[in-house]
Coordinates of C-alpha atoms and ligand atoms in Angstrom, one line a residue:
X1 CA 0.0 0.0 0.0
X2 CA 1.1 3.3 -1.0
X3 CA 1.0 6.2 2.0
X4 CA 1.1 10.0 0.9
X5 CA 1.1 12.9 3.4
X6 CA -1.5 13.8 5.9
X7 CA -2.7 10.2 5.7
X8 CA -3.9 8.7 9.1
X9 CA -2.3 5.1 10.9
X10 CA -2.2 3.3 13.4
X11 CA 0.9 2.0 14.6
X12 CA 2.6 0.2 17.3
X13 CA 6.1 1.1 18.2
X14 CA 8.8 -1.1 18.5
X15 CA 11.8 -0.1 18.5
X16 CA 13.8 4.1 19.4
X17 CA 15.8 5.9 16.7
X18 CA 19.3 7.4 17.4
X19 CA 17.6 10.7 18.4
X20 CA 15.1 9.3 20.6
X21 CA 12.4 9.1 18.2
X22 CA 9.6 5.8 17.9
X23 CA 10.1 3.5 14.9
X24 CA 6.8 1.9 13.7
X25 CA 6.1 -0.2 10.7
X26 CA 2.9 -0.7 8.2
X27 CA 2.6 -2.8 5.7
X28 CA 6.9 -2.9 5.6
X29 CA 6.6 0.8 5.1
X30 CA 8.5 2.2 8.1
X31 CA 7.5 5.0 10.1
X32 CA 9.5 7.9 12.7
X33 CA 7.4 9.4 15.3
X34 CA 8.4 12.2 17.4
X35 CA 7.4 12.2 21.2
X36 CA 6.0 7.9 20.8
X37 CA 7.8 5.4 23.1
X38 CA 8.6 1.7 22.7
X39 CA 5.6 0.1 23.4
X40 CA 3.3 2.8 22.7
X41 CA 0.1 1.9 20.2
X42 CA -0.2 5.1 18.3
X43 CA -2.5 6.9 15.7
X44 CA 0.1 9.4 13.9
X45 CA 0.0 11.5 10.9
X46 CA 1.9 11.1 7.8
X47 CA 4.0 14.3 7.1
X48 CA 6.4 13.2 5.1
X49 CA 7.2 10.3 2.4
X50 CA 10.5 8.8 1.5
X51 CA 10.7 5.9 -0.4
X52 CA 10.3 3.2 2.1
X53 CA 9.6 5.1 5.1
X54 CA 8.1 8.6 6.3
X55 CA 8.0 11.0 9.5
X56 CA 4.7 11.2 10.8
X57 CA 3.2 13.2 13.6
X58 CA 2.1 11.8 16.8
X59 CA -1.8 12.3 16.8
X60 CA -3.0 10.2 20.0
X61 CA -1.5 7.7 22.1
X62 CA -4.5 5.1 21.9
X63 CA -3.0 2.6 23.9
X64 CA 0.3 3.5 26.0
X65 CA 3.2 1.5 26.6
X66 CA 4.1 0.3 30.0
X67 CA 7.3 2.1 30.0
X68 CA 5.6 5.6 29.4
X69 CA 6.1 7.8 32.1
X70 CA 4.3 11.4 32.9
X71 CA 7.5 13.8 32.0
X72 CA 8.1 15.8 34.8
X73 CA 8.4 18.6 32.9
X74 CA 5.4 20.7 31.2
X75 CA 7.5 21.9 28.1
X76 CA 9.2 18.2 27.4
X77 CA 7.7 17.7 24.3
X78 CA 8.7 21.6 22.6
X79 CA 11.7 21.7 24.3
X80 CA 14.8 20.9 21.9
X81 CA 16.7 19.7 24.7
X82 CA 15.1 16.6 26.5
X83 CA 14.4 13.5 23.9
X84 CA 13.3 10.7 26.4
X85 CA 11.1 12.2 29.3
X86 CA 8.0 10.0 28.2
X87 CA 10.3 6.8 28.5
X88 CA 11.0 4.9 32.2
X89 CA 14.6 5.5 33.4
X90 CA 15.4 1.8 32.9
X91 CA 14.4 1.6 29.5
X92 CA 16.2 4.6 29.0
X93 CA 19.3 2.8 30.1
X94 CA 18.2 -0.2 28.1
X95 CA 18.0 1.9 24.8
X96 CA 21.3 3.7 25.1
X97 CA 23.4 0.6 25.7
X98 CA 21.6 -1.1 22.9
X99 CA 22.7 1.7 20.7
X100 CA 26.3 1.3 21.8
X101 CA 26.0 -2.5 21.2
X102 CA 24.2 -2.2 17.9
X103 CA 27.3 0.2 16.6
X104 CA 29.7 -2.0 18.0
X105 CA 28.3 -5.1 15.8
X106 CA 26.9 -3.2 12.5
X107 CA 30.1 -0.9 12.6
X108 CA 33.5 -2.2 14.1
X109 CA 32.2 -5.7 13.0
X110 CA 32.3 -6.8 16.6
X111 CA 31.0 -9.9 17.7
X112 CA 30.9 -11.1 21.9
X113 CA 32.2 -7.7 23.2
X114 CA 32.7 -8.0 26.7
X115 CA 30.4 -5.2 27.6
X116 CA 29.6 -4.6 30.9
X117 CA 26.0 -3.4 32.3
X118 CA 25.8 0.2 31.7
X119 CA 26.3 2.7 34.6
X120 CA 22.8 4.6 34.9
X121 CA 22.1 7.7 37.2
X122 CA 21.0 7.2 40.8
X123 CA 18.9 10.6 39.9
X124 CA 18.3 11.5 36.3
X125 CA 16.8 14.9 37.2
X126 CA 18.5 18.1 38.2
X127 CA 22.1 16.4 37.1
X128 CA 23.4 19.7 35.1
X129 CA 26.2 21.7 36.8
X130 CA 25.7 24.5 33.2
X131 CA 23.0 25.5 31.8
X132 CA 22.4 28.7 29.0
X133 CA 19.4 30.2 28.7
X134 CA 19.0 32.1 25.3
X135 CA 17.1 36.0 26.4
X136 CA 14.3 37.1 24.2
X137 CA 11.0 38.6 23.8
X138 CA 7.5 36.6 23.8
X139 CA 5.2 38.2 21.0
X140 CA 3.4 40.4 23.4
X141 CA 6.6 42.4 23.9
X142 CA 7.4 40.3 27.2
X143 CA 11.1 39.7 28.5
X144 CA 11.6 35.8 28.5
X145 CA 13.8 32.9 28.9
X146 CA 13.7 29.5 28.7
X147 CA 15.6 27.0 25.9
X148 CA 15.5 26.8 22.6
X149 CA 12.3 24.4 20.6
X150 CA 14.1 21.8 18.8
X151 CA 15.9 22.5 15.5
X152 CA 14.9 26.2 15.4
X153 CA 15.2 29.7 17.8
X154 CA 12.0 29.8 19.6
X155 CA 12.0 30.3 23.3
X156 CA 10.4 28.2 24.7
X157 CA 9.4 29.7 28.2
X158 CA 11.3 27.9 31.3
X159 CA 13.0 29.2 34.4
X160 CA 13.0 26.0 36.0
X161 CA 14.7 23.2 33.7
X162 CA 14.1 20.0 35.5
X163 CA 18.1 18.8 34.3
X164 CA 19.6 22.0 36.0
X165 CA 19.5 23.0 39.8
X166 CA 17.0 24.5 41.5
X167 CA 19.8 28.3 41.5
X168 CA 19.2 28.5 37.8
X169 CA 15.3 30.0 38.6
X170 CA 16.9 32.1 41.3
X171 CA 19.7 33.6 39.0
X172 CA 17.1 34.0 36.1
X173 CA 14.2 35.6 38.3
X174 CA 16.8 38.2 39.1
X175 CA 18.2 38.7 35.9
X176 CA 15.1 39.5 33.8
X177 CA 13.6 41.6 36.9
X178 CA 16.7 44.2 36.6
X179 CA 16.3 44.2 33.1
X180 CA 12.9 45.3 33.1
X181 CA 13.5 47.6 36.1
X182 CA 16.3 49.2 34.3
X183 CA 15.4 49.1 30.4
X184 CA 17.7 46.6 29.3
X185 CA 16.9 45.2 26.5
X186 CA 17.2 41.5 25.5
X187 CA 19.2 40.9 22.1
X188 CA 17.1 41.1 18.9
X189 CA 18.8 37.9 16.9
X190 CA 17.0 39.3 13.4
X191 CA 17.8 43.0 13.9
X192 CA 21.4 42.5 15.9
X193 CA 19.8 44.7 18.3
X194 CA 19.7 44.4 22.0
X195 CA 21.9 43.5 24.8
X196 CA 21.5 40.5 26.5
X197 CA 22.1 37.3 24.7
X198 CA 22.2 34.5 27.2
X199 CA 22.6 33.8 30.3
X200 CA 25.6 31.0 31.7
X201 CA 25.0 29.3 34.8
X202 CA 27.8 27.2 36.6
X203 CA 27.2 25.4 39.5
X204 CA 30.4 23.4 41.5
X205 CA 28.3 20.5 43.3
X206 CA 31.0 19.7 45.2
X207 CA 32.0 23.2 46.7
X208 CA 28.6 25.2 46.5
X209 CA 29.8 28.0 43.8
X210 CA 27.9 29.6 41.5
X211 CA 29.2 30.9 38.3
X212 CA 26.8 33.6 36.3
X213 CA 28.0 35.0 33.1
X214 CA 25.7 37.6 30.9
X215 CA 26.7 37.4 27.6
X216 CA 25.8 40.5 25.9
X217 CA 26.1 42.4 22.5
X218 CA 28.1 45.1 24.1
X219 CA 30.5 46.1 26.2
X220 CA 29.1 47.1 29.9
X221 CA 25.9 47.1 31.0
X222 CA 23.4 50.0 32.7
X223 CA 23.6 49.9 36.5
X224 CA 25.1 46.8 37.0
X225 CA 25.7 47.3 40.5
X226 CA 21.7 46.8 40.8
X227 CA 22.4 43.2 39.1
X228 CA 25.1 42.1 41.3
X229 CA 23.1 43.3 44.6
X230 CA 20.2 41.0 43.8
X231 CA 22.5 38.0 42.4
X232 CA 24.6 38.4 45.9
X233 CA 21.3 37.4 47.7
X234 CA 21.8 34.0 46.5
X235 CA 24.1 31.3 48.4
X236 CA 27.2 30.4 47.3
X237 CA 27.7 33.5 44.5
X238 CA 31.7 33.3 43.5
X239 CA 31.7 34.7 40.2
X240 CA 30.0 37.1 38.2
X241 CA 30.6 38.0 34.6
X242 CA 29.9 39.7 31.9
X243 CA 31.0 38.1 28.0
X244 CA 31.2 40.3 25.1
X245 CA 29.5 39.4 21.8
X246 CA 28.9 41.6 19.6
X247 CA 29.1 38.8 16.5
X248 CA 26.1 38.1 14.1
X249 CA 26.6 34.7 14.7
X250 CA 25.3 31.8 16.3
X251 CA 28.0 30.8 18.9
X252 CA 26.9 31.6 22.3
X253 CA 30.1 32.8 23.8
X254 CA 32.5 35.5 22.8
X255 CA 36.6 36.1 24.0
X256 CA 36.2 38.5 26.3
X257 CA 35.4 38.4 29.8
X258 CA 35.1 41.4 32.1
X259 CA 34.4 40.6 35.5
X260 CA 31.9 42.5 37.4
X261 CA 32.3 40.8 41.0
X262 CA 34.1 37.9 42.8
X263 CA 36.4 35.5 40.5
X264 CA 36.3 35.1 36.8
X265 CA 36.7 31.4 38.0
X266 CA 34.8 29.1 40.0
X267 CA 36.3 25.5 41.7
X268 CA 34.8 22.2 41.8
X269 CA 36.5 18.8 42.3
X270 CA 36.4 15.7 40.8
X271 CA 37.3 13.0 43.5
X272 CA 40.2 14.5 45.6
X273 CA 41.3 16.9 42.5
X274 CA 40.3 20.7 42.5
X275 CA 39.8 22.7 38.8
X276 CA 39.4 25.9 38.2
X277 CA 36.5 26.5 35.7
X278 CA 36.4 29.9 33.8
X279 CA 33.0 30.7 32.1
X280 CA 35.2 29.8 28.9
X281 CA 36.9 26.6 29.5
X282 CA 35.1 23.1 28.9
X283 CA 34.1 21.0 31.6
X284 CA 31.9 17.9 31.9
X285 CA 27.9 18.9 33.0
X286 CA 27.2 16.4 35.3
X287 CA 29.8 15.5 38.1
X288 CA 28.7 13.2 39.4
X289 CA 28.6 10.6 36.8
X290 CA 31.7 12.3 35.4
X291 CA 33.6 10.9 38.2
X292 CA 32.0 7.3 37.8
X293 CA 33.6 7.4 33.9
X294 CA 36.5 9.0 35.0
X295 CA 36.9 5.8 37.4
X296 CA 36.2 3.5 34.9
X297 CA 38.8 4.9 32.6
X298 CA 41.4 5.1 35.6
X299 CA 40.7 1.1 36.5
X300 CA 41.1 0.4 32.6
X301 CA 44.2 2.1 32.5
X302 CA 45.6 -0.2 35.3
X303 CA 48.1 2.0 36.6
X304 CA 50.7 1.2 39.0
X305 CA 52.3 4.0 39.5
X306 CA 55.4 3.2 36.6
X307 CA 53.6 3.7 33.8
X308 CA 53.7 6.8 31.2
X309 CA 51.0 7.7 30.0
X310 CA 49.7 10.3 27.5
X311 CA 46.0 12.2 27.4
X312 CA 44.8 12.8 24.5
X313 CA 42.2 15.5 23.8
X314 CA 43.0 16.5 27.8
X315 CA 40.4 19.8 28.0
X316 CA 42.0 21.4 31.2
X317 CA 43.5 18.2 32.0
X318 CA 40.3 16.5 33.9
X319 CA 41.8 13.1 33.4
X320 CA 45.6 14.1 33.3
X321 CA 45.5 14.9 36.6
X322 CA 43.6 12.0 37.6
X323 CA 45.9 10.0 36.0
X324 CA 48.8 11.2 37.1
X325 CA 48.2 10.7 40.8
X326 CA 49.1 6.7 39.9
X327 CA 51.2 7.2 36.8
X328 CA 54.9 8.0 36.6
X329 CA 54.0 10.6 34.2
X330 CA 51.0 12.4 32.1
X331 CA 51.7 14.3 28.5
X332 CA 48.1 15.5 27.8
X333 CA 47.1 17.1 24.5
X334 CA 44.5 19.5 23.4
X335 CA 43.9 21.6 21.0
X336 CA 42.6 25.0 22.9
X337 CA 45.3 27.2 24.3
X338 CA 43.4 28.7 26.7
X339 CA 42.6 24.6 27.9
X340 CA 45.8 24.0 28.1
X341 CA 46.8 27.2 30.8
X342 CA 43.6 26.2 32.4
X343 CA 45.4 22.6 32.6
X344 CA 48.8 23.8 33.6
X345 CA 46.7 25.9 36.5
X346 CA 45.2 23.2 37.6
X347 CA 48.2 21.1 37.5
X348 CA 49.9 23.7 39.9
X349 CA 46.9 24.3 42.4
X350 CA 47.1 20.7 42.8
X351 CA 50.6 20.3 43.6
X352 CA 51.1 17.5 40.6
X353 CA 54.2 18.1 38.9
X354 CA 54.6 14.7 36.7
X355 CA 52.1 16.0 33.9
X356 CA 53.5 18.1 30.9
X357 CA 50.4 19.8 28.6
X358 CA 50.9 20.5 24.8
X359 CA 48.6 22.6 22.5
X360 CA 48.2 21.6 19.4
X361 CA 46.2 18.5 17.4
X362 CA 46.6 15.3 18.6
X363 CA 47.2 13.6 15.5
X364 CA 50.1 16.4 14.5
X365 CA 51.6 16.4 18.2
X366 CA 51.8 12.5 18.7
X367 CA 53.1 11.5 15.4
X368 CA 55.7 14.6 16.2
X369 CA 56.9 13.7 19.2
X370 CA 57.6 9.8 18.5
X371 CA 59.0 10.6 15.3
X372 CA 61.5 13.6 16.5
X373 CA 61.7 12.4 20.2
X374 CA 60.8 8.3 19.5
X375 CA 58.4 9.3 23.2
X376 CA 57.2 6.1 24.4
X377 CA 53.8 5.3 26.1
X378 CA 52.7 2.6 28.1
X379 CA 49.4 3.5 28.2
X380 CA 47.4 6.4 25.8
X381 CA 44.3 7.6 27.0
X382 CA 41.9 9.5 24.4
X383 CA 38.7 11.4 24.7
X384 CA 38.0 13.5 21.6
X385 CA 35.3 14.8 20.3
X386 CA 31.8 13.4 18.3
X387 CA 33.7 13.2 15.2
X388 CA 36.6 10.3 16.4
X389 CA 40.0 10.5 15.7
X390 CA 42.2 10.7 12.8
X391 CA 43.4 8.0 10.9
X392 CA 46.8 9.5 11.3
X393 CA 46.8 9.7 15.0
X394 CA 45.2 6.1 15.0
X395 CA 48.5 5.1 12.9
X396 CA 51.0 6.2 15.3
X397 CA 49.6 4.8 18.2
X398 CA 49.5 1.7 16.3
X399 CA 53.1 2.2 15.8
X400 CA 54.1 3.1 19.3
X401 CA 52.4 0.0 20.6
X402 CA 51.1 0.6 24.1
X403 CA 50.5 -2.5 26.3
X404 CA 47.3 -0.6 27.2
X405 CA 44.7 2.0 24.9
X406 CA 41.8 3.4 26.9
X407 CA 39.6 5.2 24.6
X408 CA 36.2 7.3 26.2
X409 CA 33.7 8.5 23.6
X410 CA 30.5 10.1 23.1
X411 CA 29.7 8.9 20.2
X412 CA 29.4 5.2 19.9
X413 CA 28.9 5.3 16.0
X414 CA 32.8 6.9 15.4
X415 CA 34.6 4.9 18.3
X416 CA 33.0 1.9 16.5
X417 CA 35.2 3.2 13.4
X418 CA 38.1 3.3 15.5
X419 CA 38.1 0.3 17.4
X420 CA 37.9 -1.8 14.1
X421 CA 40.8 0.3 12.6
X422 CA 43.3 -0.5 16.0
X423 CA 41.4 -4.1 16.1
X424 CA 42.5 -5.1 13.0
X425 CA 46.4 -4.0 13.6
X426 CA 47.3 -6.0 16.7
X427 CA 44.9 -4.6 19.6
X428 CA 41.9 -6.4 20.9
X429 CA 38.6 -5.1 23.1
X430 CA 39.0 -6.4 26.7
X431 CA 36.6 -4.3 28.1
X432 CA 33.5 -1.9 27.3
X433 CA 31.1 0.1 29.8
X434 CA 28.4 2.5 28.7
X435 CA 28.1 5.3 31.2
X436 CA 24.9 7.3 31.1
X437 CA 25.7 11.0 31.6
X438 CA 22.6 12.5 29.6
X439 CA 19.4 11.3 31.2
X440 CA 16.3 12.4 29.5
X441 CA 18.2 12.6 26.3
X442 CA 19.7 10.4 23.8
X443 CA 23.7 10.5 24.4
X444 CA 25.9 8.4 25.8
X445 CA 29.6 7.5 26.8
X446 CA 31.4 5.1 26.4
X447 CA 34.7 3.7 27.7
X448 CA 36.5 0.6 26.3
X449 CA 39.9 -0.9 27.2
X450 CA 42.2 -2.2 24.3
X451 CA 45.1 -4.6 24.4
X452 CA 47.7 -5.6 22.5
X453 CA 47.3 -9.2 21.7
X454 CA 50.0 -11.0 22.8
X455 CA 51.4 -12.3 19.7
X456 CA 51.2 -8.8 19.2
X457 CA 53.0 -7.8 21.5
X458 CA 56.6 -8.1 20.3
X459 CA 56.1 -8.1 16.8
X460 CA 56.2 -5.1 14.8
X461 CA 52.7 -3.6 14.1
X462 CA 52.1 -3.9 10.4
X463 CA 50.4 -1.0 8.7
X464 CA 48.0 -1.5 6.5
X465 CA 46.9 1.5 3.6
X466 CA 44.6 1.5 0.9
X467 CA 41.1 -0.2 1.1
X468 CA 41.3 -0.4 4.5
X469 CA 41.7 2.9 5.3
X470 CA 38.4 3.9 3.0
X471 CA 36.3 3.5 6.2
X472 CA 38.0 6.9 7.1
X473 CA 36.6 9.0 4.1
X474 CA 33.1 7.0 3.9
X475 CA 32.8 8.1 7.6
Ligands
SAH501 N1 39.1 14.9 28.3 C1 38.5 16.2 28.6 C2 37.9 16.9 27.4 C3 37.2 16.0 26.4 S1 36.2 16.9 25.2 C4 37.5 16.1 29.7 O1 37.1 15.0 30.0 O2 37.2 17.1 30.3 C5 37.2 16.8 23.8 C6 38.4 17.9 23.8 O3 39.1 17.7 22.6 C7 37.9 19.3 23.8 O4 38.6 20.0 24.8 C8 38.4 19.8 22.4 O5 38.8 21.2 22.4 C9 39.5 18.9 22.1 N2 39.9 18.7 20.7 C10 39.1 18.7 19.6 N3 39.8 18.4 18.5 C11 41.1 18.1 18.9 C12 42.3 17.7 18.2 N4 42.3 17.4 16.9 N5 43.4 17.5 18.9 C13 43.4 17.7 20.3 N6 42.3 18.2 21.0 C14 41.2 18.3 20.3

């Protein structure tokens, strides 16, 4: 049967998309349906046709699944940035480490990995240490805030997101009230008009500071003593600054940073290690499971306190300094400048002196430094980002030979890639563990632990080029 648009059906859903979405079939004709859950028996509107499968529109949920749950919050289903709210925790968990699994096999070519069960949230609510909260104007001329819908720029209305801590309301109430009080206008994305652009909250779980950064489309703002009296009346304040954009553009934060009061920093730790965060410097969203991954990637690394050992992708040197506490000594690697003084900072306010930070790219620094220097690793840790590594970098580490690769990834699909590539040059998979840092939505980590295999181990790593490397480009 033949289905054109705005067409009516009724389908069950059996099985979750990579962004969260239901997957229904009809007559072989395969359907994607925003907001519908495992489980769920649905009526849903065709919207669009493709040749063996459309998009259609959730219409009714005629008979719900048993893993639908009432999302906690009101806006779940505009909001762009929660994908899962109607789906139970544990099937949540379910779908993310079949998704890792399923790009293991279909990808890397895996078969038996040794995964173990994935490590889910004790609390999958109010888990966010940043949020940003675009500033912008409701039809009726209102000053609002909120998040984004998905895939476009309407706010959608929200002081209170249920991933972020309770502060975020507190900071935001005040906020917008001094801006109406005192004329300040928010920043007109169509015009280029206007001055504030978003608001950047940081919250340090472990030490109680907040972090709030108005990033606006100037250089000061009117009265701003009248802004950091009312922020002040909230616990824990450390830091208040203001971020200059004054770009037609898209990206959220500008260069410069002017502080108004307190530090341009605030601290939080990860197990017994301090970092400075700067309203500029990456740093993992939620701690708490940050330091369960971080743990995993430290027992994978089986350090005993000889070993050298280089970070790749190191951000301010989050796991370099972890490491380093049972290594011999850390090179970590990153492509940010302004990471890698962060890194060297934290090195220092730390008192860990065996770590050494580069800036630069991790496949031009590696390949560098064995080549010039013939560096030597026992172990190489790497954590870059959504796209994977390079082929290049992949090579030399191939060609150094580590007894030990631990590679953490947010993106299952890419690592997949890689694992194959190191997988079929002398390393195998010991160990995998999917590590849910994203509840409510659809991402996920993952950490896996390579060898080489012992007949490996001696033997020269051979280097294969040509077809093999095509995986790279199709990618
Ligand atoms: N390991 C860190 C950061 C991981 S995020 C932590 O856990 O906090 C990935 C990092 O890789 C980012 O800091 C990004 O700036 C950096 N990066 C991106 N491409 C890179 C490249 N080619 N070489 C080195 N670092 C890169």
């Amino acid at each position: 049967m033949e289905y054109r648009k705005n067409d009516l059906v009724t389908l069950r859903i059996e099985d979750c998309g990579a962004d969260g979405e239901g997957i229904g079939k009809t007559d072989g004709f395969t359907v994607f349906v925003k907001d519908a859950v495992i489980g769920d028996e649905v009526l849903v509107k065709i919207m669009k046709v493709k040749k063996n499968y459309g998009y259609g529109r959730l219409m009714e949920v005629l008979v719900p699944s048993m893993h639908r749950v009432e999302p906690r919050c009101a806006f779940a289903r505009q909001c762009g940035g929660c994908q899962l709210q109607a789906l139970s925790y544990g099937q949540q968990l379910a779908f993310k480490e079949k998704k890792v699994r399923g790009n293991l096999e279909r990808i890397g070519g895996f078969r038996d990995i040794p995964m173990e069960p994935i490590i889910g949230m004790k609390e999958p609510y109010r888990y966010r240490n940043k949020a940003q909260f675009p500033v912008g104007k409701s039809r009726d001329g209102r000053i609002i805030t909120g998040f984004y819908a998905g895939r476009s720029h309407t706010i959608i209305e929200n002081r209170d997101c249920v991933l972020g801590v309770p502060q975020n309301k507190e900071v935001l109430d005040r906020v917008i009230d001094y801006m109406e009080k005192n004329g300040v206008e928010p920043y007109d994305e169509a015009a280029g008009t206007g001055l504030v652009r978003h608001v950047l909250i940081r919250y340090g779980f472990f030490t109680g500071e907040l972090m709030v950064c108005l990033v606006v489309n100037g250089k000061s703002i009117p009265r701003w003593r009248k802004l950091v009296e009312a922020l002040l009346e909230i616990p824990g304040m450390a830091s208040i600054t203001l971020n200059i954009n004054e770009k037609r553009t898209n990206v959220i934060l500008g260069e410069e940073l002017r502080l108004l009061w307190g530090k341009d920093y605030i601290t939080d730790r990860i197990g017994d290690i301090t970092y400075r965060i700067s309203p500029l410097s990456f740093y993992q969203v939620n701690p708490v499971q940050t330091q369960k991954l971080y743990g995993k990637a430290l027992e994978y690394a089986g350090l005993t306190g000889k070993e050298t050992v280089w970070d790749l992708y190191c951000g301010i040197g989050t796991i370099s300094l972890f490491l380093a506490r049972q290594a011999a000594f850390v090179r970590g690697v990153e492509i940010v400048p302004r990471a890698i003084e962060d890194a060297r900072k934290n090195a220092e306010i730390n008192g860990i002196s065996n770590v050494e930070f580069f800036v630069g790219k991790a496949e031009e620094v590696l390949p560098r430094e064995y080549e010039k220097n013939q560096v030597y690793a026992d172990v190489i840790v790497v954590d870059p980002p959504r796209k994977g590594c390079e082929e290049r970098l992949l090579r030399t580490i191939v060609e150094m030979g580590p007894e030990r690769v631990v590679y953490i990834s947010c993106d299952s699909a890419t690592l997949a890639r890689d694992l194959r590539y190191l997988c079929e040059r002398g390393f195998e998979v010991t160990r995998c563990c999917a590590v849910d840092m994203f509840g409510q939505g659809v991402h996920v980590e993952t950490v896996c632990c390579l060898k080489l295999k012992e007949e490996n181990e001696r033997a020269d790593a051979e280097i294969l080029t040509g077809e093999e490397l095509e995986i790279f480009d199709r990618a």
